[in-house]
Coordinates of C-alpha atoms and ligand atoms in Angstrom, one line a residue:
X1500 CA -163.1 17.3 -48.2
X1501 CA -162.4 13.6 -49.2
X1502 CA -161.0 11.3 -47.1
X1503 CA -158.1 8.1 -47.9
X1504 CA -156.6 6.0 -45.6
X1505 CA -152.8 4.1 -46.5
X1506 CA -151.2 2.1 -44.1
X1507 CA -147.6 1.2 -44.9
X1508 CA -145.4 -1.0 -43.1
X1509 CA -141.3 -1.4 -43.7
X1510 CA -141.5 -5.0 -43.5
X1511 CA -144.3 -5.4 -46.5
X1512 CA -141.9 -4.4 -49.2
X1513 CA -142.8 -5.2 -53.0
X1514 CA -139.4 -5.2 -54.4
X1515 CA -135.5 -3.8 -54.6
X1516 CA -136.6 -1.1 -57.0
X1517 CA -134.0 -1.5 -60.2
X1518 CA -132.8 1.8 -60.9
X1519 CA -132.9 1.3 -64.7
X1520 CA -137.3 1.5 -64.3
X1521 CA -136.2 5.4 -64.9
X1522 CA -134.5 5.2 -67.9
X1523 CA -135.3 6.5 -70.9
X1524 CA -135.2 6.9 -74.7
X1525 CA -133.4 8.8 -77.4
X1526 CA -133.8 7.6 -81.1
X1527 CA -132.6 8.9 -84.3
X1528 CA -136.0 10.4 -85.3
X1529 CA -136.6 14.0 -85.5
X1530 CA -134.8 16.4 -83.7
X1531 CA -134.3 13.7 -80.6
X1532 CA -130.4 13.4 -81.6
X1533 CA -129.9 15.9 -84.5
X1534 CA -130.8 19.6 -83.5
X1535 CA -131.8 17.8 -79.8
X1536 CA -128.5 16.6 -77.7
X1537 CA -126.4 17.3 -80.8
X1538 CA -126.0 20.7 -82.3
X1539 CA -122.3 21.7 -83.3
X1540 CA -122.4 25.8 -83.9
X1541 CA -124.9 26.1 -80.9
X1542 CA -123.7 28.7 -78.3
X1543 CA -123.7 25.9 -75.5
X1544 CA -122.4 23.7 -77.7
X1545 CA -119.0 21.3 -76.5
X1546 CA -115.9 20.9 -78.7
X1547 CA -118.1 17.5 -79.4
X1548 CA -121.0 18.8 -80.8
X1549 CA -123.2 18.3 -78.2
X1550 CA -125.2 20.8 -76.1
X1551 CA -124.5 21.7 -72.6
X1552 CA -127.5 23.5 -71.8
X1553 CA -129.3 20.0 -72.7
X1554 CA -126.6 18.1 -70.9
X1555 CA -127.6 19.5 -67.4
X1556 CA -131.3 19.3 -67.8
X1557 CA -131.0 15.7 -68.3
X1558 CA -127.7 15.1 -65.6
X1559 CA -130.7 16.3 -63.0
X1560 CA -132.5 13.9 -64.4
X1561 CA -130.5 11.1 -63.1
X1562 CA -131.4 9.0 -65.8
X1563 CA -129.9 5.3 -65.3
X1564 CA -130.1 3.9 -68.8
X1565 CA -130.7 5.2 -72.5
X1566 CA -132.5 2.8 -75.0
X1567 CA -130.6 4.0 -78.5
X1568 CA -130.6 4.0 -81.4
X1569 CA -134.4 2.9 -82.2
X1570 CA -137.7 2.2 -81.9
X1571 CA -138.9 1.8 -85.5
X1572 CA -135.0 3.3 -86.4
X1573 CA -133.3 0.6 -85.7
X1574 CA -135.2 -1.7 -88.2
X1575 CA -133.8 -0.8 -91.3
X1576 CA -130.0 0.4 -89.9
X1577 CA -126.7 -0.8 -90.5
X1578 CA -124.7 -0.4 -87.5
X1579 CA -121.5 -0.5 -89.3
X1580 CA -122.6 2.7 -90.7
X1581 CA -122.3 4.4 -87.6
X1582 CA -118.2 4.0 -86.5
X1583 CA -115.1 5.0 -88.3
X1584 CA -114.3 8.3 -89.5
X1585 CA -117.5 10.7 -90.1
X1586 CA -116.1 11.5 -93.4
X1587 CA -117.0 8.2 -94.9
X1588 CA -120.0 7.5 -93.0
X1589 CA -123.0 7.1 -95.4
X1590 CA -125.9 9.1 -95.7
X1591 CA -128.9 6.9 -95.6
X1592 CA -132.7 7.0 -96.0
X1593 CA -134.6 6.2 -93.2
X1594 CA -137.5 4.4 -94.1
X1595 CA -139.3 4.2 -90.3
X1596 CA -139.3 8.4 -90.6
X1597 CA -139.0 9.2 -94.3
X1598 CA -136.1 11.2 -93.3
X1599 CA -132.0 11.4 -94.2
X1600 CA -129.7 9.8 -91.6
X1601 CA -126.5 11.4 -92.1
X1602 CA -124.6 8.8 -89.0
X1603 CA -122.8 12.1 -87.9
X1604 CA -123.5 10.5 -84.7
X1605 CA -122.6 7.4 -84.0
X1606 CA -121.7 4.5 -81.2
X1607 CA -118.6 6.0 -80.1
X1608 CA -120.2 9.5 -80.2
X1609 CA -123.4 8.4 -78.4
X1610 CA -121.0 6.3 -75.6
X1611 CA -119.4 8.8 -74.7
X1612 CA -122.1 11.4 -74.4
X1613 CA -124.0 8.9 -72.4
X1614 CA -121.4 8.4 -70.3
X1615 CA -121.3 12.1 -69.4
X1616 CA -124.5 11.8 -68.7
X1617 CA -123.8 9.1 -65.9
X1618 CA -126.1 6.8 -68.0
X1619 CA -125.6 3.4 -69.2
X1620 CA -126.4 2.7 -72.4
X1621 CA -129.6 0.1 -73.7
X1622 CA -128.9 -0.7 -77.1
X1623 CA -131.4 -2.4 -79.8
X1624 CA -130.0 -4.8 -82.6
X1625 CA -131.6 -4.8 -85.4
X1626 CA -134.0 -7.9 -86.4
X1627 CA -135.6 -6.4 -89.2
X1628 CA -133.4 -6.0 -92.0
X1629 CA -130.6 -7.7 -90.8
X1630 CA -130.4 -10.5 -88.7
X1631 CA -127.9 -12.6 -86.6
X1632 CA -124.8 -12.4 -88.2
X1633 CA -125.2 -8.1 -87.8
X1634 CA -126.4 -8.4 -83.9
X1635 CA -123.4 -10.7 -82.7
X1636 CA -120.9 -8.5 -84.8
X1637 CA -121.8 -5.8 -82.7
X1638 CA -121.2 -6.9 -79.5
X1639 CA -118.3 -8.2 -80.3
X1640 CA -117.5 -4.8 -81.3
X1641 CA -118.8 -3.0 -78.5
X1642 CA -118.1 -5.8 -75.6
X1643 CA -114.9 -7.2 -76.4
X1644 CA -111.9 -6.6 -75.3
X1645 CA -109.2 -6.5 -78.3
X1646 CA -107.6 -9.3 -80.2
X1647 CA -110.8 -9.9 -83.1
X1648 CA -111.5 -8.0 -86.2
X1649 CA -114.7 -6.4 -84.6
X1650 CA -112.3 -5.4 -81.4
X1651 CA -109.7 -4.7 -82.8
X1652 CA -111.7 -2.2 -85.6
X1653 CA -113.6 -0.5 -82.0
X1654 CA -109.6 0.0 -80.7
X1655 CA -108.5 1.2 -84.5
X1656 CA -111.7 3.7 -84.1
X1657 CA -109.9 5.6 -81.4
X1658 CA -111.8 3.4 -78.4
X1659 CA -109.2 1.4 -76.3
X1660 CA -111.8 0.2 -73.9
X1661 CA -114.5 -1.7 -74.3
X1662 CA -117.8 0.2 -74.4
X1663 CA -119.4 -2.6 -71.5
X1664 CA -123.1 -2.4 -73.0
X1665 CA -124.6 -5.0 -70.6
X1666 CA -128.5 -4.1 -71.7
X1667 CA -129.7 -5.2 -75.3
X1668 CA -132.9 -4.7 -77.2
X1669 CA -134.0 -8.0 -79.9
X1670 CA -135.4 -5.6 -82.4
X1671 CA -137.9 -3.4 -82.2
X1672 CA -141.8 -3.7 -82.0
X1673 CA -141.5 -7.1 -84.8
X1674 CA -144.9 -7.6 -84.2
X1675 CA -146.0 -4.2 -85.8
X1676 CA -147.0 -4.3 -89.2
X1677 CA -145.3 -0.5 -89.6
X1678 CA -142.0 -1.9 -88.9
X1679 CA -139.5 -3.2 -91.9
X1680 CA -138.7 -6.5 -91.7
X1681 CA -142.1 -7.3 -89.5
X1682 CA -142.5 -11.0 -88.1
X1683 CA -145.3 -13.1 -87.3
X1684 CA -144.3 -14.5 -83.8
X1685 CA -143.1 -17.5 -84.4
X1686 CA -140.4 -16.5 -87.2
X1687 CA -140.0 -13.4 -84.6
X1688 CA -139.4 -15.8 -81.6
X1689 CA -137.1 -18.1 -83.2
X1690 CA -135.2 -15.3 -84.6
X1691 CA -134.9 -13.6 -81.5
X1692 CA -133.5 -17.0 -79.7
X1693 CA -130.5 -17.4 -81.9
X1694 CA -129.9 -14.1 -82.0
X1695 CA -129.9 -14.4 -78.2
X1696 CA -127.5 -17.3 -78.2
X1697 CA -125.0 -16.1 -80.2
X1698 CA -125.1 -12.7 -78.6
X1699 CA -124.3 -14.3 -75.3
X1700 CA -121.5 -16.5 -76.8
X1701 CA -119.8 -13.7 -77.7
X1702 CA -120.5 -12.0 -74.2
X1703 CA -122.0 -14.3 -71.4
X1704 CA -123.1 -11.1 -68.7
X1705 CA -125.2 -9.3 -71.4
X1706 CA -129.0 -9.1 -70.8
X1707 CA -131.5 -9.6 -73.4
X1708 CA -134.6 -8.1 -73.8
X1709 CA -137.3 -9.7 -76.5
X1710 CA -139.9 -7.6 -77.7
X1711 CA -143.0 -8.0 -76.7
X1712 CA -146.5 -6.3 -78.0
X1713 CA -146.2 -2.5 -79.5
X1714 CA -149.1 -1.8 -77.2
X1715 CA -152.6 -3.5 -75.5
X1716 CA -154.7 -3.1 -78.8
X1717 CA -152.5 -5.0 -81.1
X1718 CA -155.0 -7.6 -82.3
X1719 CA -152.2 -10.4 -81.4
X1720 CA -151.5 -9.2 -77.8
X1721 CA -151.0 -12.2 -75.5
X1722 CA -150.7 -14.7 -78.4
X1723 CA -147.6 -12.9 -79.5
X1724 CA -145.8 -12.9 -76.5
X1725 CA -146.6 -16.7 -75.6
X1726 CA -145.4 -17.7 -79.0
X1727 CA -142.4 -15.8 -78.9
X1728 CA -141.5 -16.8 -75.6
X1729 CA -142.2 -20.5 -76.3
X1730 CA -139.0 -20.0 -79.0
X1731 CA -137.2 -17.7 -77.0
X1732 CA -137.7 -18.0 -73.2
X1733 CA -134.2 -19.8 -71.8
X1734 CA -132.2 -17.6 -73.5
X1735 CA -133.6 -13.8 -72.8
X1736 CA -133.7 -12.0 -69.6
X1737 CA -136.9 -9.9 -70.1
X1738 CA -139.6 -9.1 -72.5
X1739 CA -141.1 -5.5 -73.9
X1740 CA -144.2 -3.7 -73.3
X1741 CA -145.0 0.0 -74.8
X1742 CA -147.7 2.0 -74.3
X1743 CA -148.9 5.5 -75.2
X1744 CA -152.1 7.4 -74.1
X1745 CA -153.8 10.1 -75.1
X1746 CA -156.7 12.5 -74.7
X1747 CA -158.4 12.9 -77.8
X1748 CA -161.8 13.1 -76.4
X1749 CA -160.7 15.7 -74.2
X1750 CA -161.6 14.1 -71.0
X1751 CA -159.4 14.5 -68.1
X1752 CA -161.2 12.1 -65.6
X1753 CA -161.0 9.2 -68.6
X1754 CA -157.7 10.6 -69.4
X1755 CA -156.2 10.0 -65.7
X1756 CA -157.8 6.7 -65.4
X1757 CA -155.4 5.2 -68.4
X1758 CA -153.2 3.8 -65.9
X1759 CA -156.1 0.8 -65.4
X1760 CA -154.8 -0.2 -68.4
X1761 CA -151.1 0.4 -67.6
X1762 CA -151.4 -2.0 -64.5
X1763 CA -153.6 -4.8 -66.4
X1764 CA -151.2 -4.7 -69.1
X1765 CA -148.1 -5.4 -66.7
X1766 CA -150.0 -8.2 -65.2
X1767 CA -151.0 -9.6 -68.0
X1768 CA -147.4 -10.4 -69.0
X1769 CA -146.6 -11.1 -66.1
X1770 CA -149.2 -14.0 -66.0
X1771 CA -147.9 -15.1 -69.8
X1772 CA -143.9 -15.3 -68.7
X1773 CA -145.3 -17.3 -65.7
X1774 CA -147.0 -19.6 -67.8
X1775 CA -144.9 -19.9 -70.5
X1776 CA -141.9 -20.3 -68.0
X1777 CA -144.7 -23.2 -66.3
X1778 CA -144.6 -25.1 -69.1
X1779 CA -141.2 -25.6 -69.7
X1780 CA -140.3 -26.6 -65.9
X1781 CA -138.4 -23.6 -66.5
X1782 CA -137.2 -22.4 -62.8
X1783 CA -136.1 -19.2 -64.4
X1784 CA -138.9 -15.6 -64.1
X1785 CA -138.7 -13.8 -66.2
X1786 CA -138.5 -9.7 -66.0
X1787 CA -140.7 -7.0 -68.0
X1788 CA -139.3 -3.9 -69.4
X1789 CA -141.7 -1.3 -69.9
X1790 CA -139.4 0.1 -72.3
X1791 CA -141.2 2.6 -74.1
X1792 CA -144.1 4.7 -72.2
X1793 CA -145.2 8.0 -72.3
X1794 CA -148.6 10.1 -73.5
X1795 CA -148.4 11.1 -77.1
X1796 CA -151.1 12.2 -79.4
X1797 CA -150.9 15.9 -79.6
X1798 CA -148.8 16.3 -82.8
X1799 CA -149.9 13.4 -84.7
X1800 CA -151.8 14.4 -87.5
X1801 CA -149.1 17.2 -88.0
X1802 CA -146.5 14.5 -88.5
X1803 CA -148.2 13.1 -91.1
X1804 CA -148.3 16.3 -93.1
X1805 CA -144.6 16.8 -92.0
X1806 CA -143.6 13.8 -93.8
X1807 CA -145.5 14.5 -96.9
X1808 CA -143.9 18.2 -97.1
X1809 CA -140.2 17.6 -96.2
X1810 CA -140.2 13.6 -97.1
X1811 CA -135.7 12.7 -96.9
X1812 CA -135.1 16.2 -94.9
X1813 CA -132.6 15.6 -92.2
X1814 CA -133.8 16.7 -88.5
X1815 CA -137.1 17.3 -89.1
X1816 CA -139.1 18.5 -85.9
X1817 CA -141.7 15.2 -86.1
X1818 CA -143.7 14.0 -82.9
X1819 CA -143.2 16.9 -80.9
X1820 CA -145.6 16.7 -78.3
X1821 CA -146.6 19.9 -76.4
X1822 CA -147.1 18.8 -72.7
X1823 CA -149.8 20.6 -70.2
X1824 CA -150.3 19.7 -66.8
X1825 CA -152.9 16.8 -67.3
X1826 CA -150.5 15.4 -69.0
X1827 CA -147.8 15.5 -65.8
X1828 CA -150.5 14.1 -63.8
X1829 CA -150.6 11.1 -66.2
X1830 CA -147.0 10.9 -66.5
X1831 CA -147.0 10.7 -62.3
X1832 CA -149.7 7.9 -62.2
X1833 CA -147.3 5.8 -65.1
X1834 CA -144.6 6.3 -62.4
X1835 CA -146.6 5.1 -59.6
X1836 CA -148.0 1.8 -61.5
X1837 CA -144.0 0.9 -62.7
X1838 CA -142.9 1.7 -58.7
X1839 CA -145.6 -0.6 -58.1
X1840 CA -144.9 -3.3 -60.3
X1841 CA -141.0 -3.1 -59.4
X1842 CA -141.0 -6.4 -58.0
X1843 CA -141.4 -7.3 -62.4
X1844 CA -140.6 -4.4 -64.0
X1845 CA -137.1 -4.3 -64.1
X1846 CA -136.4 -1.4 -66.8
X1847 CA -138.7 1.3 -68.0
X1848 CA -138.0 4.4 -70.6
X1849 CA -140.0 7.2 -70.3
X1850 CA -139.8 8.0 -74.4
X1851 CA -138.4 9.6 -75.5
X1852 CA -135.8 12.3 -74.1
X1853 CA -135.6 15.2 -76.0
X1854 CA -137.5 16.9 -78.8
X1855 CA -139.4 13.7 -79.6
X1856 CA -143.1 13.2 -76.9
X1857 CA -140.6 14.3 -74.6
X1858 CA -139.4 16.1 -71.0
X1859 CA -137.0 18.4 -73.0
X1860 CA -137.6 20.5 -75.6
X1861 CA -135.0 22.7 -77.8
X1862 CA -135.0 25.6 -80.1
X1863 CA -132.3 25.5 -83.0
X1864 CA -129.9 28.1 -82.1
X1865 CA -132.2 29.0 -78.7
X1866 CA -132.8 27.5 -75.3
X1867 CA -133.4 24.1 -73.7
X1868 CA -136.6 23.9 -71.2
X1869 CA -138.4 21.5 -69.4
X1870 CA -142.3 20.3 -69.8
X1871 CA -144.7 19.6 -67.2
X1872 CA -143.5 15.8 -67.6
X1873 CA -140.1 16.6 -66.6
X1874 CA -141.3 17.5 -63.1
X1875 CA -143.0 13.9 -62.4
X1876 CA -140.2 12.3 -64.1
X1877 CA -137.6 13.6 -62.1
X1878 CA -139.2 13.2 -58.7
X1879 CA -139.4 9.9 -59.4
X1880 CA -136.2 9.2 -60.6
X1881 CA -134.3 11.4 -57.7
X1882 CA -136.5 9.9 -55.0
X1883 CA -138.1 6.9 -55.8
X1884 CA -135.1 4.5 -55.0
X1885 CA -134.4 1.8 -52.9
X1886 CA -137.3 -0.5 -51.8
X1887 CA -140.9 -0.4 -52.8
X1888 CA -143.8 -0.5 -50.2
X1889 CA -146.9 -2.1 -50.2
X1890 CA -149.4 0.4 -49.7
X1891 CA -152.5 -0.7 -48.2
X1892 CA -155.3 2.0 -49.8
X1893 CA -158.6 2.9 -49.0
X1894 CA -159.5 5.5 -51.3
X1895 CA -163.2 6.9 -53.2
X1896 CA -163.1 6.0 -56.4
X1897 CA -165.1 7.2 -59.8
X1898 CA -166.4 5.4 -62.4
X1899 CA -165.6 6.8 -66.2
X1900 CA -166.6 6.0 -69.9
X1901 CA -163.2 2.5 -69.9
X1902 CA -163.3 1.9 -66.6
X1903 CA -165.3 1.3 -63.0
X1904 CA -163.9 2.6 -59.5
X1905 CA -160.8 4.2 -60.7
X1906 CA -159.3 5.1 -57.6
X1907 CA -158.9 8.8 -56.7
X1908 CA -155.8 8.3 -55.5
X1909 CA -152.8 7.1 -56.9
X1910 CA -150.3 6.4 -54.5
X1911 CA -146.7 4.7 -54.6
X1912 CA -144.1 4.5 -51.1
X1913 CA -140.3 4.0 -51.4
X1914 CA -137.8 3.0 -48.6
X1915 CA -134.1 5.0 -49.5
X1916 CA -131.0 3.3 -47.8
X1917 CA -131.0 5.9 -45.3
X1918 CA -134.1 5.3 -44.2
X1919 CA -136.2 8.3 -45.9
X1920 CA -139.8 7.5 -46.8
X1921 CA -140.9 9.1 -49.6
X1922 CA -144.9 8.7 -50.9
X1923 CA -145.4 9.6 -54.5
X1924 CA -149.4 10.6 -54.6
X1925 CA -151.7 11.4 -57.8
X1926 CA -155.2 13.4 -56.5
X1927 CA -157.4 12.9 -59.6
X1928 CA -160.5 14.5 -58.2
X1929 CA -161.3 18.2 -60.2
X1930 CA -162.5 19.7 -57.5
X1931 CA -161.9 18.8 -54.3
X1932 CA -158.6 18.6 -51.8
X1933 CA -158.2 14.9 -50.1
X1934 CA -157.2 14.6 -46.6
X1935 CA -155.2 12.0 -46.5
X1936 CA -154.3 9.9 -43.3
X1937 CA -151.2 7.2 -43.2
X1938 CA -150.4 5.1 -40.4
X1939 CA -146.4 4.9 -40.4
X1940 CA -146.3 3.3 -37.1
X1941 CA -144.1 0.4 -38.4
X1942 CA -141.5 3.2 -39.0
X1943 CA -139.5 5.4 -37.2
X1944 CA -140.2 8.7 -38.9
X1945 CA -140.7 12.0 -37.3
X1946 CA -141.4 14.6 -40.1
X1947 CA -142.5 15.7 -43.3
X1948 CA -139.2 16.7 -44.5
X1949 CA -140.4 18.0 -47.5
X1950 CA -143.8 18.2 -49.4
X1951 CA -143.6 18.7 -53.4
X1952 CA -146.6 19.4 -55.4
X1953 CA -147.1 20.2 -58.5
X1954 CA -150.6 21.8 -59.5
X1955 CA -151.9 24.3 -61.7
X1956 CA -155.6 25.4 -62.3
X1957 CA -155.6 25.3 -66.2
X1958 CA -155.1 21.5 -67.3
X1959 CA -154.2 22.6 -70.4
X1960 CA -151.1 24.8 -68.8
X1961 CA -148.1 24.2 -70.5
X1962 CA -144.6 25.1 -70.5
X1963 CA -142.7 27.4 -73.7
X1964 CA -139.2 28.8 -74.0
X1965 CA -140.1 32.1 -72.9
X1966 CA -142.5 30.9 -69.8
X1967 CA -140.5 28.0 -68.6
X1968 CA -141.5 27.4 -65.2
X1969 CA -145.6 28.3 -65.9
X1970 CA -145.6 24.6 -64.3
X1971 CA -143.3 24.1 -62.3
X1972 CA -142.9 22.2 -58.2
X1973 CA -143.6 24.1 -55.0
X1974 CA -143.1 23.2 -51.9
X1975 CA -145.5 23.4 -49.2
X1976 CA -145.4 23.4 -45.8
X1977 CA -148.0 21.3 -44.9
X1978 CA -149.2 17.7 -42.8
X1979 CA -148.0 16.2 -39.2
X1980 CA -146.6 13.2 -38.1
X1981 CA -148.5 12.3 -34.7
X1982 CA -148.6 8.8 -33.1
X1983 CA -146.9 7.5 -36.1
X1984 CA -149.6 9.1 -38.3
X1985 CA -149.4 11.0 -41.0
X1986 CA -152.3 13.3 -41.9
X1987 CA -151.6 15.5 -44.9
X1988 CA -154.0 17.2 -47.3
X1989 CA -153.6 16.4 -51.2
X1990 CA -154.7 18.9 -53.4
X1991 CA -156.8 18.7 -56.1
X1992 CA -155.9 17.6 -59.5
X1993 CA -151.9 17.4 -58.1
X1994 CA -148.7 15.8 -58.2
X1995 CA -147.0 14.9 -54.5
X1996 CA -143.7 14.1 -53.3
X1997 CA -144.3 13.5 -49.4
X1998 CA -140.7 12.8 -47.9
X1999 CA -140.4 11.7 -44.2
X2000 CA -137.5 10.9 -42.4
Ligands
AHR2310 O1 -141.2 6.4 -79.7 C1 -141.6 6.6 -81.0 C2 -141.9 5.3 -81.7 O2 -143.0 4.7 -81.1 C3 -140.8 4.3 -81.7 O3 -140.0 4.4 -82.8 C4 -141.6 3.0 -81.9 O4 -140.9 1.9 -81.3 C5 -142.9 3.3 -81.3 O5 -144.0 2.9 -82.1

């Protein structure tokens, strides 16, 4: 068996882990919103439209924030189109999905479903299309209090209240040539600063996030974020990285070792806020929000022919991604590189939520069950809160076609308030178990409370409607504390929650 050794201490702490690094994503593509969280007539179904049965998988989700309404959405959308009464809300092509977007639901419909879900809401401007005049209309609407046109219209609309959306998106990937109203990055940058200004006129204790690169191969990664922020940096709060991977060479070792990239990417941002923020004296850091993430590439080619045949259809099942337990392995080492980087990354949506690459699926008129992704995702989310620990590894490692000494283990440690340690642990090797050894003795802990794995012998397992739980957590009864050691045995090709106390 293969041997690691951790040693984790609770003064060597890496960060306050910001609940938001669990959010997520829902955007009006697909079946994500229509025929996803909304679907009037369903048996589950709420006098609102909206689906309980989807409601409750995601409440157990404890996600903190929702990024709405877009990704590439948001681009070519009119807000305004969204509130006042359904009747007389226009039906609109989308031009990022080829599809109709009938605004059935809209900011006041979306609020208040979020809400329910305990979930703050992340909302993107858009930069594309439109411009400044759009993005500080609508925080006026959404953030003020009464006594403007844009208030007073939210109160008219049946919402007394302010919606309180502290969390805002610039745009949407402006560096991507796909997206409508694409920027190089200095018209992006300086767009994205006044926007910025005028936003927080209207509401000073907003946060602003400016997009960064739409992934690690954009030919203008690292340029585009320095010139942006060279416009932009005073006046936003963090900047955007997203990044997908996939397995189209079907190899699970290369496959597993994506997260090289993952890490690499955060720190190269890191590095380019730093010395951006270095140049201009600036004493302000900047923070990263890894706001879209995820593994996507199973349905892509049957998108494309989706949007030939049904080109304007309204809910169209596009991007959804089938997940198999390789996948959730993945999805568990993304968790662990984001807990890792906490002391950075601020906010993180795993995207998107439902339908759309994501942990919940839906039939029209059927059920609502999770994918293997939903397991990692919710461990994380439920247990990976309060501080982050510096784990000290000594693990094997492998080398693969990217990458040299990818370690076999992938390991992440939290600190909750009451003192619970929980160890969040990726065993990459095929074949073998790994014996794993941590010395805790910083720490008062006396037990393995509870030891969560999630394995399964086919990588290409997934989970369907009628086999819901073919991967799915068990718990195991396994590893001692002794001398303020922990010895446990890590199974291969799993997912563990280790939780002492
Ligand atoms: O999440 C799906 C799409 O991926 C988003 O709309 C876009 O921002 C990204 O390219």
């Amino acid at each position: 068996m293969k041997q690691a050794k951790v040693i984790l201490d609770k003064d060597y702490v890496i960060g306050r882990i910001d609940p938001r690094i669990y959010g997520s994503f829902l955007e009006h593509l697909g079946r994500a919103v229509y025929n996803g969280i909304y679907e009037p007539g369903h048996p589950a179904a709420n006098q609102d439209g909206f689906r309980t049965d989807v409601m409750k998988l995601i409440r157990d989700l404890r996600v903190p924030i929702i990024r709405y309404p877009g990704g590439n959405f948001v681009s070519g959308f009119n807000w305004e189109d969204s509130i006042g009464p359904r009747s007389e809300r226009p039906r609109r092509l989308d031009l990022a999905w080829f599809t109709t977007e009938t605004n059935e639901v809209g900011l006041h419909e979306f609020c208040s479903w979020a809400k329910e879900m305990n979930s703050d809401v992340m909302y993107a401007v858009n930069l594309g299309t439109r411009g400044l005049d759009a993005a500080r209309n609508i925080v006026e609407y959404a953030n003020h209090k009464g006594g403007s046109y844009w208030s007073d219209l939210r109160i008219r609309n049946g919402a007394k209240d302010p919606f309180g959306i502290k969390l805002w998106c610039l745009g949407n990937e402006m560096d991507g040539p796909w997206q409508m109203g694409h920027k190089t990055a200095y018209e992006y940058g300086r767009t994205a600063n006044e926007a910025a200004k005028m936003m927080k006129w209207v509401d000073s204790s907003i946060e602003l996030v400016a997009c960064g690169s739409s992934h690690t191969d954009m030919p203008t990664f690292g340029t585009w974020e320095r010139e942006v922020l060279e416009q932009c940096y005073e006046n936003v709060d963090y900047v955007s990285l997203h990044r997908y991977y996939g397995n189209p060479t079907n190899d699970t070792p290369g496959f597993l070792a994506r997260t090289m990239d993952m890490d690499s990417f955060i720190k190269t941002v890191v590095s380019i806020c730093d010395a951006v923020g270095g140049t201009k004296k600036s004493k302000k850091k900047l923070g990263l929000s890894f706001d879209e993430w995820n593994i996507w590439y199973h349905s892509a080619e049957q998108d494309e022919e989706i949007k030939k045949r049904d080109r304007w259809g309204e809910a169209l099942p596009l991007l959804e991604d089938i997940y198999n337990f390789e996948d959730a392995l993945l999805c568990g080492s993304m968790l662990i590189t984001l807990i890792n980087n906490s002391d950075r990354v601020k906010i993180a949506c795993l995207a998107q939520l439902v339908n759309v690459i994501a942990p919940i699926m839906t039939r029209n008129g059927g059920g609502a069950w999770m994918q293997t992704i939903y397991w990692p995702y919710m461990h994380a989310s439920v247990y990976g809160r309060g501080e982050s620990l510096k784990a000290l590894v000594k693990t094997p490692t492998y080398d693969c076609v990217d990458y040299e000494n990818v370690p076999l283990l992938d390991i992440a440690a939290t600190k909750a308030e009451d003192g619970t340690v929980s160890i969040f642990a990726v065993n990459k090797d095929m074949q073998e178990d790994m014996l794993v050894t941590v010395d805790l003795r910083a720490f008062d802990l006396k037990e393995v409370k509870e030891h969560i794995v999630l394995h399964h012998d086919d990588v290409k397992a997934v989970n369907t409607e009628e086999k819901p739980d073919n991967v799915a957590p068990i718990t195991i009864k396994d590893g001692e504390i002794k001398d303020g050691v922990l010895t446990i045995r890590i199974p291969a090709l799993s997912w563990n929650v280790i939780r002492l106390g």
